[in-house]
Short mmCIF file of C-alpha atoms and ligand atoms in Angstrom, two decimals:
data_model
loop_
_atom_site.label_atom_id
_atom_site.label_comp_id
_atom_site.label_asym_id
_atom_site.label_seq_id
_atom_site.Cartn_x
_atom_site.Cartn_y
_atom_site.Cartn_z
CA UNK A 1 -26.51 6.09 -20.89
CA UNK A 2 -22.76 5.47 -19.98
CA UNK A 3 -21.63 1.81 -20.02
CA UNK A 4 -21.77 0.11 -16.62
CA UNK A 5 -17.94 -0.27 -16.44
CA UNK A 6 -17.33 3.23 -17.48
CA UNK A 7 -14.00 4.31 -16.17
CA UNK A 8 -14.46 7.75 -14.36
CA UNK A 9 -11.60 9.37 -12.67
CA UNK A 10 -8.83 12.06 -12.80
CA UNK A 11 -5.50 12.60 -14.19
CA UNK A 12 -2.15 14.16 -13.11
CA UNK A 13 1.53 13.99 -14.32
CA UNK A 14 4.59 13.12 -12.10
CA UNK A 15 6.35 16.31 -12.77
CA UNK A 16 3.57 18.48 -12.14
CA UNK A 17 2.53 17.26 -8.83
CA UNK A 18 5.20 14.90 -7.09
CA UNK A 19 7.84 17.51 -6.24
CA UNK A 20 10.72 15.72 -4.37
CA UNK A 21 12.76 16.60 -7.68
CA UNK A 22 16.10 15.19 -6.14
CA UNK A 23 14.98 12.75 -3.59
CA UNK A 24 15.63 8.82 -3.40
CA UNK A 25 17.88 9.13 -6.29
CA UNK A 26 15.87 10.81 -8.91
CA UNK A 27 17.76 12.54 -11.56
CA UNK A 28 16.78 15.92 -13.15
CA UNK A 29 14.12 15.81 -16.04
CA UNK A 30 13.80 18.73 -18.35
CA UNK A 31 11.00 20.20 -16.16
CA UNK A 32 13.49 20.83 -13.53
CA UNK A 33 14.94 23.58 -15.72
CA UNK A 34 11.64 25.10 -17.07
CA UNK A 35 10.61 27.43 -14.39
CA UNK A 36 8.25 29.40 -16.46
CA UNK A 37 6.73 26.72 -18.50
CA UNK A 38 6.72 26.11 -22.16
CA UNK A 39 7.12 29.77 -23.25
CA UNK A 40 9.67 31.16 -20.89
CA UNK A 41 13.52 30.57 -21.16
CA UNK A 42 15.10 27.43 -19.63
CA UNK A 43 17.64 27.55 -17.00
CA UNK A 44 20.97 25.95 -16.53
CA UNK A 45 20.18 24.41 -13.08
CA UNK A 46 17.02 23.96 -11.04
CA UNK A 47 16.05 27.36 -9.49
CA UNK A 48 13.97 28.12 -6.52
CA UNK A 49 11.35 29.84 -8.43
CA UNK A 50 10.48 26.55 -10.38
CA UNK A 51 7.32 25.49 -8.67
CA UNK A 52 7.53 22.03 -10.07
CA UNK A 53 10.61 21.17 -7.69
CA UNK A 54 8.04 21.01 -4.75
CA UNK A 55 4.81 20.64 -6.81
CA UNK A 56 2.05 19.94 -4.37
CA UNK A 57 4.44 17.30 -2.70
CA UNK A 58 2.34 14.43 -3.95
CA UNK A 59 5.33 12.41 -3.44
CA UNK A 60 4.72 12.67 0.30
CA UNK A 61 1.05 13.16 0.33
CA UNK A 62 -0.09 10.50 -2.19
CA UNK A 63 -1.86 8.41 0.48
CA UNK A 64 -3.97 11.34 1.63
CA UNK A 65 -4.80 12.32 -1.94
CA UNK A 66 -5.65 8.89 -3.22
CA UNK A 67 -7.99 8.48 -0.12
CA UNK A 68 -9.73 11.77 -1.35
CA UNK A 69 -10.01 10.24 -5.08
CA UNK A 70 -11.48 6.95 -3.44
CA UNK A 71 -13.94 9.24 -1.53
CA UNK A 72 -15.06 10.80 -4.92
CA UNK A 73 -15.46 7.17 -6.15
CA UNK A 74 -12.72 7.15 -8.75
CA UNK A 75 -12.50 3.98 -10.85
CA UNK A 76 -9.31 5.02 -12.43
CA UNK A 77 -6.29 7.36 -11.73
CA UNK A 78 -4.06 8.52 -14.43
CA UNK A 79 -0.54 9.60 -13.51
CA UNK A 80 2.96 9.24 -15.06
CA UNK A 81 6.21 7.56 -14.01
CA UNK A 82 9.00 10.16 -13.93
CA UNK A 83 11.44 8.49 -16.07
CA UNK A 84 14.28 10.11 -14.31
CA UNK A 85 13.29 8.31 -10.89
CA UNK A 86 13.65 5.01 -12.65
CA UNK A 87 16.72 5.80 -14.87
CA UNK A 88 18.20 9.08 -13.36
CA UNK A 89 20.31 9.87 -16.34
CA UNK A 90 18.34 7.72 -18.82
CA UNK A 91 21.22 5.76 -20.24
CA UNK A 92 22.12 3.54 -17.31
CA UNK A 93 22.04 -0.19 -17.53
CA UNK A 94 20.28 -0.82 -14.14
CA UNK A 95 17.25 1.03 -12.71
CA UNK A 96 17.10 3.00 -9.35
CA UNK A 97 15.36 0.70 -6.82
CA UNK A 98 14.08 3.57 -4.69
CA UNK A 99 12.42 4.96 -7.66
CA UNK A 100 10.67 1.63 -8.52
CA UNK A 101 9.58 1.17 -4.90
CA UNK A 102 7.81 4.66 -4.78
CA UNK A 103 5.62 3.50 -7.73
CA UNK A 104 5.03 0.12 -6.08
CA UNK A 105 3.55 1.84 -3.09
CA UNK A 106 1.66 4.27 -5.24
CA UNK A 107 -0.08 1.54 -7.23
CA UNK A 108 -0.72 -0.54 -4.34
CA UNK A 109 -2.33 2.41 -2.69
CA UNK A 110 -4.70 2.87 -5.71
CA UNK A 111 -5.52 -0.96 -5.81
CA UNK A 112 -6.32 -0.78 -2.12
CA UNK A 113 -9.43 1.19 -3.08
CA UNK A 114 -10.13 -0.56 -6.16
CA UNK A 115 -8.77 2.27 -8.30
CA UNK A 116 -7.19 1.18 -11.62
CA UNK A 117 -3.89 3.05 -12.43
CA UNK A 118 -3.59 4.45 -15.92
CA UNK A 119 0.09 5.21 -16.44
CA UNK A 120 1.71 7.39 -18.91
CA UNK A 121 5.29 6.30 -19.55
CA UNK A 122 6.60 9.73 -20.83
CA UNK A 123 4.68 12.84 -19.77
CA UNK A 124 6.92 15.82 -20.75
CA UNK A 125 9.64 14.64 -18.40
CA UNK A 126 12.49 13.25 -20.37
CA UNK A 127 15.64 12.82 -18.20
CA UNK A 128 17.46 16.03 -18.60
CA UNK A 129 20.86 14.16 -19.32
CA UNK A 130 19.32 12.69 -22.36
CA UNK A 131 18.46 16.22 -23.62
CA UNK A 132 21.87 17.53 -22.87
CA UNK A 133 24.08 14.67 -23.96
CA UNK A 134 21.96 13.04 -26.79
CA UNK A 135 19.69 16.08 -28.02
CA UNK A 136 16.67 14.12 -26.95
CA UNK A 137 14.50 12.27 -29.51
CA UNK A 138 16.57 13.56 -32.43
CA UNK A 139 18.88 10.70 -31.53
CA UNK A 140 18.02 7.17 -32.40
CA UNK A 141 19.82 5.93 -29.15
CA UNK A 142 16.66 7.21 -27.34
CA UNK A 143 14.61 4.31 -28.83
CA UNK A 144 16.97 1.93 -26.96
CA UNK A 145 16.92 3.63 -23.56
CA UNK A 146 13.18 4.02 -23.73
CA UNK A 147 12.80 0.34 -24.56
CA UNK A 148 14.97 -0.56 -21.51
CA UNK A 149 12.83 1.84 -19.26
CA UNK A 150 9.57 0.58 -20.49
CA UNK A 151 10.62 -3.19 -20.14
CA UNK A 152 11.69 -2.50 -16.52
CA UNK A 153 8.46 -0.91 -15.52
CA UNK A 154 6.15 -3.25 -17.50
CA UNK A 155 7.87 -6.22 -15.74
CA UNK A 156 7.86 -4.60 -12.28
CA UNK A 157 4.20 -3.60 -12.51
CA UNK A 158 2.56 -6.21 -14.68
CA UNK A 159 0.28 -7.30 -11.88
CA UNK A 160 -0.50 -3.87 -10.70
CA UNK A 161 -1.21 -1.84 -13.86
CA UNK A 162 -3.27 -2.82 -16.84
CA UNK A 163 -3.75 0.57 -18.78
CA UNK A 164 -0.64 2.39 -20.20
CA UNK A 165 -0.08 5.48 -22.53
CA UNK A 166 3.07 5.61 -24.42
CA UNK A 167 3.67 9.43 -24.83
CA UNK A 168 1.80 12.19 -23.57
CA UNK A 169 0.33 14.35 -26.37
CA UNK A 170 2.74 12.99 -28.68
CA UNK A 171 1.95 15.57 -31.46
CA UNK A 172 3.07 18.50 -29.35
CA UNK A 173 6.57 17.78 -30.26
CA UNK A 174 5.93 19.84 -33.46
CA UNK A 175 5.41 22.95 -31.32
CA UNK A 176 7.37 22.28 -28.08
CA UNK A 177 10.50 20.19 -29.03
CA UNK A 178 12.30 20.86 -25.79
CA UNK A 179 9.33 19.88 -23.53
CA UNK A 180 7.74 17.24 -25.48
CA UNK A 181 10.84 15.74 -26.99
CA UNK A 182 13.79 16.64 -24.83
CA UNK A 183 15.32 18.31 -27.87
CA UNK A 184 17.97 20.53 -26.63
CA UNK A 185 18.77 22.36 -29.87
CA UNK A 186 16.79 25.67 -29.83
CA UNK A 187 13.61 25.54 -31.84
CA UNK A 188 14.78 28.24 -34.09
CA UNK A 189 18.02 26.26 -35.09
CA UNK A 190 16.20 22.85 -35.47
CA UNK A 191 15.77 21.72 -38.95
CA UNK A 192 12.53 20.24 -40.09
CA UNK A 193 14.29 16.91 -40.98
CA UNK A 194 15.75 16.69 -37.50
CA UNK A 195 12.31 17.51 -35.96
CA UNK A 196 10.69 14.85 -38.12
CA UNK A 197 13.37 12.43 -37.21
CA UNK A 198 12.59 12.88 -33.61
CA UNK A 199 8.91 12.27 -34.38
CA UNK A 200 9.74 9.11 -36.10
CA UNK A 201 11.94 7.86 -33.40
CA UNK A 202 9.11 8.43 -30.89
CA UNK A 203 6.64 6.75 -33.06
CA UNK A 204 8.92 3.69 -33.45
CA UNK A 205 9.55 3.79 -29.69
CA UNK A 206 5.79 3.89 -28.93
CA UNK A 207 5.22 0.80 -31.30
CA UNK A 208 8.13 -0.92 -29.43
CA UNK A 209 6.39 -0.36 -26.06
CA UNK A 210 3.12 -1.85 -27.41
CA UNK A 211 4.89 -4.98 -28.72
CA UNK A 212 7.15 -5.44 -25.52
CA UNK A 213 4.17 -4.66 -23.21
CA UNK A 214 1.99 -7.14 -24.92
CA UNK A 215 4.76 -9.83 -24.55
CA UNK A 216 5.15 -9.22 -20.96
CA UNK A 217 1.50 -9.24 -20.28
CA UNK A 218 -1.15 -10.00 -23.04
CA UNK A 219 -3.92 -8.42 -20.97
CA UNK A 220 -2.15 -5.01 -21.04
CA UNK A 221 -4.14 -2.22 -22.64
CA UNK A 222 -1.72 0.04 -24.42
CA UNK A 223 -2.84 3.22 -26.03
CA UNK A 224 -1.34 6.30 -27.81
CA UNK A 225 -2.13 9.81 -26.44
CA UNK A 226 -2.81 12.75 -28.77
CA UNK A 227 -3.48 16.34 -28.07
CA UNK A 228 -6.76 16.58 -29.99
CA UNK A 229 -8.04 19.86 -31.28
CA UNK A 230 -10.76 19.94 -33.85
CA UNK A 231 -9.78 22.40 -36.60
CA UNK A 232 -12.89 24.13 -38.22
CA UNK A 233 -12.67 26.06 -41.37
CA UNK A 234 -13.02 29.82 -40.60
CA UNK A 235 -15.54 30.31 -43.44
CA UNK A 236 -17.24 28.06 -45.96
CA UNK A 237 -14.88 29.15 -48.57
CA UNK A 238 -13.35 25.85 -49.99
CA UNK A 239 -9.88 27.07 -49.54
CA UNK A 240 -10.49 27.37 -45.62
CA UNK A 241 -11.78 23.91 -45.52
CA UNK A 242 -8.60 22.51 -47.12
CA UNK A 243 -6.61 24.70 -44.88
CA UNK A 244 -8.50 23.12 -41.94
CA UNK A 245 -7.92 19.65 -43.45
CA UNK A 246 -4.12 20.16 -43.80
CA UNK A 247 -3.84 21.63 -40.20
CA UNK A 248 -5.76 18.70 -38.89
CA UNK A 249 -3.62 16.22 -40.92
CA UNK A 250 -0.56 17.42 -38.99
CA UNK A 251 -2.09 16.07 -35.72
CA UNK A 252 -3.99 13.07 -37.06
CA UNK A 253 -0.60 11.70 -38.66
CA UNK A 254 0.39 10.60 -35.07
CA UNK A 255 -2.91 8.86 -34.53
CA UNK A 256 -3.10 7.39 -38.03
CA UNK A 257 0.39 5.78 -37.49
CA UNK A 258 -0.44 4.51 -34.10
CA UNK A 259 -3.68 2.93 -35.32
CA UNK A 260 -2.77 1.84 -38.72
CA UNK A 261 0.91 1.06 -38.48
CA UNK A 262 2.23 3.00 -41.41
CA UNK A 263 2.79 6.59 -42.68
CA UNK A 264 -0.23 8.08 -44.40
CA UNK A 265 0.13 9.37 -48.03
CA UNK A 266 -0.46 13.03 -46.92
CA UNK A 267 2.37 12.92 -44.41
CA UNK A 268 4.71 11.56 -47.06
CA UNK A 269 3.64 14.31 -49.42
CA UNK A 270 4.30 17.00 -46.71
CA UNK A 271 7.74 15.78 -46.16
CA UNK A 272 8.55 15.36 -49.80
CA UNK A 273 7.31 19.03 -50.54
CA UNK A 274 9.10 20.57 -47.62
CA UNK A 275 12.40 18.97 -48.11
CA UNK A 276 12.18 17.00 -45.09
CA UNK A 277 14.17 13.77 -45.26
CA UNK A 278 14.40 11.22 -42.40
CA UNK A 279 16.02 7.86 -42.07
CA UNK A 280 13.84 5.05 -41.63
CA UNK A 281 14.92 1.35 -41.49
CA UNK A 282 13.07 -1.91 -42.62
CA UNK A 283 12.86 -2.73 -39.09
CA UNK A 284 11.26 0.46 -38.10
CA UNK A 285 8.47 -0.15 -40.59
CA UNK A 286 7.95 -3.72 -39.24
CA UNK A 287 7.83 -2.41 -35.63
CA UNK A 288 5.32 0.26 -36.55
CA UNK A 289 2.78 -2.45 -37.29
CA UNK A 290 2.35 -3.07 -33.52
CA UNK A 291 -0.51 -0.86 -33.19
CA UNK A 292 -2.37 0.38 -30.25
CA UNK A 293 -5.35 -1.19 -28.43
CA UNK A 294 -7.15 2.11 -27.95
CA UNK A 295 -6.79 5.77 -28.68
CA UNK A 296 -6.58 8.33 -25.95
CA UNK A 297 -6.53 12.05 -25.98
CA UNK A 298 -6.64 15.39 -24.25
CA UNK A 299 -9.38 17.87 -25.16
CA UNK A 300 -9.50 21.48 -24.10
CA UNK A 301 -9.91 23.71 -27.23
CA UNK A 302 -10.98 23.78 -30.89
CA UNK A 303 -9.43 26.25 -33.31
CA UNK A 304 -10.14 27.60 -36.72
CA UNK A 305 -8.00 27.66 -39.92
CA UNK A 306 -7.99 29.87 -42.83
CA UNK A 307 -6.17 30.14 -46.33
CA UNK A 308 -6.39 33.92 -46.07
CA UNK A 309 -2.99 35.15 -44.67
CA UNK A 310 -4.61 38.45 -43.36
CA UNK A 311 -6.90 36.56 -41.18
CA UNK A 312 -4.40 33.92 -40.03
CA UNK A 313 -3.93 35.22 -36.65
CA UNK A 314 -2.98 32.69 -33.80
CA UNK A 315 -4.84 32.77 -30.57
CA UNK A 316 -4.02 31.14 -27.30
CA UNK A 317 -4.59 27.36 -26.86
CA UNK A 318 -3.21 24.21 -25.37
CA UNK A 319 0.14 24.14 -26.79
CA UNK A 320 -0.86 23.99 -30.43
CA UNK A 321 -2.80 27.11 -31.24
CA UNK A 322 -4.77 28.24 -34.29
CA UNK A 323 -7.10 30.97 -35.47
CA UNK A 324 -9.73 32.03 -32.72
CA UNK A 325 -13.37 31.06 -33.35
CA UNK A 326 -15.84 34.02 -33.29
CA UNK A 327 -18.57 32.08 -31.73
CA UNK A 328 -16.77 30.91 -28.59
CA UNK A 329 -15.90 32.20 -25.27
CA UNK A 330 -12.58 31.73 -23.68
CA UNK A 331 -11.15 30.80 -20.23
CA UNK A 332 -9.18 33.31 -18.20
CA UNK A 333 -6.07 31.95 -20.05
CA UNK A 334 -7.60 32.64 -23.46
CA UNK A 335 -8.47 28.90 -24.24
CA UNK A 336 -11.72 28.78 -26.13
CA UNK A 337 -14.44 26.61 -24.61
CA UNK A 338 -16.13 24.39 -26.86
CA UNK A 339 -18.12 21.37 -25.35
CA UNK A 340 -19.61 20.34 -28.82
CA UNK A 341 -16.15 20.05 -30.11
CA UNK A 342 -15.70 17.16 -27.75
CA UNK A 343 -18.68 15.24 -29.44
CA UNK A 344 -17.29 16.18 -32.89
CA UNK A 345 -13.92 14.90 -32.03
CA UNK A 346 -15.21 11.64 -30.45
CA UNK A 347 -17.36 11.01 -33.50
CA UNK A 348 -14.47 11.72 -35.92
CA UNK A 349 -11.96 9.44 -34.19
CA UNK A 350 -14.46 6.69 -33.88
CA UNK A 351 -15.50 6.94 -37.43
CA UNK A 352 -11.89 6.97 -38.57
CA UNK A 353 -10.47 4.13 -36.46
CA UNK A 354 -13.31 1.91 -34.92
CA UNK A 355 -11.13 1.52 -31.78
CA UNK A 356 -12.06 2.18 -28.27
CA UNK A 357 -11.52 5.77 -27.05
CA UNK A 358 -10.45 7.43 -23.80
CA UNK A 359 -10.52 11.03 -22.80
CA UNK A 360 -7.60 11.11 -20.60
CA UNK A 361 -7.58 14.94 -19.92
CA UNK A 362 -10.30 17.84 -19.98
CA UNK A 363 -10.99 20.57 -17.59
CA UNK A 364 -10.88 24.11 -16.86
CA UNK A 365 -7.82 26.06 -15.45
CA UNK A 366 -9.24 28.84 -13.36
CA UNK A 367 -8.25 31.12 -10.30
CA UNK A 368 -10.08 29.88 -7.34
CA UNK A 369 -10.74 31.67 -4.10
CA UNK A 370 -10.72 29.74 -0.87
CA UNK A 371 -13.84 30.73 1.25
CA UNK A 372 -15.56 29.61 4.42
CA UNK A 373 -18.33 27.24 3.54
CA UNK A 374 -21.82 26.83 5.17
CA UNK A 375 -20.42 23.92 7.33
CA UNK A 376 -17.40 26.01 8.55
CA UNK A 377 -15.00 24.33 6.34
CA UNK A 378 -12.88 26.10 3.91
CA UNK A 379 -13.80 25.35 0.33
CA UNK A 380 -14.22 26.78 -3.23
CA UNK A 381 -17.37 27.78 -4.89
CA UNK A 382 -16.22 26.74 -8.22
CA UNK A 383 -19.62 26.58 -10.19
CA UNK A 384 -17.74 27.74 -13.29
CA UNK A 385 -15.80 24.43 -13.18
CA UNK A 386 -18.83 22.29 -12.62
CA UNK A 387 -20.59 24.10 -15.54
CA UNK A 388 -17.66 23.47 -17.69
CA UNK A 389 -17.39 19.80 -16.93
CA UNK A 390 -21.12 19.33 -17.00
CA UNK A 391 -21.33 20.68 -20.46
CA UNK A 392 -18.56 18.40 -21.73
CA UNK A 393 -20.00 15.30 -20.01
CA UNK A 394 -23.22 15.98 -21.65
CA UNK A 395 -21.55 16.01 -25.09
CA UNK A 396 -19.68 12.77 -24.28
CA UNK A 397 -23.07 11.23 -23.60
CA UNK A 398 -24.26 12.37 -26.93
CA UNK A 399 -21.31 10.76 -28.47
CA UNK A 400 -22.06 7.43 -26.70
CA UNK A 401 -25.47 7.77 -27.90
CA UNK A 402 -23.98 8.19 -31.51
CA UNK A 403 -22.37 4.76 -31.05
CA UNK A 404 -18.91 5.86 -30.01
CA UNK A 405 -17.06 3.25 -27.87
CA UNK A 406 -15.78 5.33 -24.99
CA UNK A 407 -13.87 3.64 -22.27
CA UNK A 408 -13.53 6.34 -19.70
CA UNK A 409 -12.95 10.01 -18.50
CA UNK A 410 -10.23 11.34 -16.54
CA UNK A 411 -10.51 15.00 -15.81
CA UNK A 412 -7.26 16.91 -15.88
CA UNK A 413 -5.57 17.99 -12.66
CA UNK A 414 -8.13 16.32 -10.37
CA UNK A 415 -6.06 18.06 -7.52
CA UNK A 416 -4.58 21.33 -8.09
CA UNK A 417 -0.90 21.26 -9.61
CA UNK A 418 1.59 23.27 -11.47
CA UNK A 419 0.53 24.15 -15.08
CA UNK A 420 2.45 22.70 -17.87
CA UNK A 421 2.32 25.65 -20.09
CA UNK A 422 2.86 28.57 -17.63
CA UNK A 423 4.33 26.64 -14.57
CA UNK A 424 1.73 28.45 -12.43
CA UNK A 425 -0.03 27.25 -9.43
CA UNK A 426 -2.75 29.80 -9.65
CA UNK A 427 -4.04 28.01 -12.73
CA UNK A 428 -6.12 25.55 -10.88
CA UNK A 429 -7.99 22.52 -12.31
CA UNK A 430 -8.88 20.37 -9.20
CA UNK A 431 -11.65 19.10 -7.20
CA UNK A 432 -9.23 19.51 -4.32
CA UNK A 433 -7.66 22.61 -3.50
CA UNK A 434 -4.09 22.70 -2.47
CA UNK A 435 -2.82 25.55 -0.35
CA UNK A 436 0.39 26.42 -2.29
CA UNK A 437 1.13 29.70 -4.25
CA UNK A 438 3.32 30.88 -6.90
CA UNK A 439 5.56 32.57 -4.44
CA UNK A 440 6.25 29.34 -2.82
CA UNK A 441 4.06 29.95 0.18
CA UNK A 442 1.37 27.75 1.51
CA UNK A 443 0.81 24.91 4.06
CA UNK A 444 0.16 22.37 1.31
CA UNK A 445 -3.13 21.46 3.16
CA UNK A 446 -6.00 19.78 0.95
CA UNK A 447 -9.54 21.34 0.83
CA UNK A 448 -12.49 19.84 -0.99
CA UNK A 449 -14.00 22.28 -3.49
CA UNK A 450 -17.73 22.47 -4.35
CA UNK A 451 -16.79 20.34 -7.49
CA UNK A 452 -15.57 17.60 -5.33
CA UNK A 453 -19.03 16.81 -4.08
CA UNK A 454 -20.54 17.31 -7.40
CA UNK A 455 -18.09 14.81 -9.27
CA UNK A 456 -18.63 12.34 -6.42
CA UNK A 457 -22.33 12.11 -7.38
CA UNK A 458 -21.79 12.20 -10.97
CA UNK A 459 -19.59 8.99 -10.58
CA UNK A 460 -22.07 7.46 -8.05
CA UNK A 461 -24.97 7.71 -10.57
CA UNK A 462 -22.72 6.86 -13.58
CA UNK A 463 -23.31 10.25 -15.13
CA UNK A 464 -27.16 10.26 -14.73
CA UNK A 465 -27.12 13.30 -12.17
CA UNK A 466 -25.11 16.09 -13.70
C1 LIG B 1 -1.89 19.26 -21.49
C2 LIG B 1 -0.77 18.55 -20.88
C3 LIG B 1 -0.93 18.49 -19.21
C4 LIG B 1 -1.59 19.74 -18.78
C5 LIG B 1 -2.80 20.25 -19.57
C6 LIG B 1 -3.32 21.63 -19.04
O1 LIG B 1 -1.22 19.86 -22.55
O2 LIG B 1 -0.75 17.15 -21.11
O3 LIG B 1 0.31 18.21 -18.71
O4 LIG B 1 -0.98 20.42 -17.95
O5 LIG B 1 -2.41 20.32 -20.86
O6 LIG B 1 -2.36 22.57 -19.54
P1 LIG B 1 -1.81 23.77 -18.46
O7 LIG B 1 -1.16 23.11 -17.40
O8 LIG B 1 -0.89 24.56 -19.35
O9 LIG B 1 -3.04 24.61 -18.17
#
């Protein structure tokens, strides 16, 4: 039931897999001082316990890894460009040629196997210099630096890359201002006005990217990327329903502006009633009208909302949390698993926008055990991962039958990598196991998990055999 040209594949982000954090002229990114992920404190300088400095050394292993993706039959591979490889500090006039060359080689390698690259321009890896000297996206100058960066990479890769995403999980800035928006001011000291000013700058920058990209190559398909998370009312009590709607608005605002090109009324009301004032120019309003070609999103969890302060407890979840759902089980990291929520999200976004949708992240972070397989090769018997993905793909198919225009599906962390929220390696998502551990030990050797062979079959049969 999946369309013939459906884009099956996998996703990673530069900072979570490349390593080589200071090679070939790369500048530091905010990830290089976040050894404990989003919740832990940041450090002054990169420290050895930061697993991202080496990652899975994709920087030097990408040929071997892309070959394995090709073996699974990937049609698309989502990765990001590390901004600080191209502009090490972020505010330079000229780019770093060695950084540009690396991505030339990487995209060529994908194309060699007929794999379409899908490139995130900014995936939680703002150059550290921009955070420390400009306070990240709070500062309007960031729009100019981002425009220069995207113009450079659009021109350079215009014949190699067709699919682009402007900012990873752009709505997560509300929860994680440093990781998501490079905002150096500690969250507790950051005013709501400054936070929403940063949001506005990112939204304007994203619209600029859409405009500039389409001028450079009219065939580009440029999408926004939202952390999607259905919010269910905890009970049928109407106040809970409205609480759910309001929490959902906070996320949907980002997609609404990207797709419609203006601030929705509920967002203006929220800012007005919470004393949030931001500076918006006439030019900004014009630029926002450059809307996206498609809507992409990550999907891991759903949450509940309630108007009852006594029941309003926060559970674990993908950066943005919510009230746990009493009907759902959770992963080892407390993320509640809800395949049907994916069908719900797909229908909601399709009904709202009538724009093509792309699931660019979904998967199960779990603790894997390397064992000897029947053929003597080391492997992981990850039936739990297969079950998780199968259940989600079934719901995707339901949504396609509902009439949703779905472009593709890239599972998160198709090869094991460092977690964004906890910076751990033991939280594994891949079809490919990488021998590297949180104490820095490991040979970096790659092993195919059971799910590797399963996903190969899924792609081969275009989702008919699950
Ligand atoms: C999303 C991020 C990814 C990724 C994923 C899984 O929020 O876009 O970068 O890491 O979630 O989260 P984690 O790595 O925390 O398990």
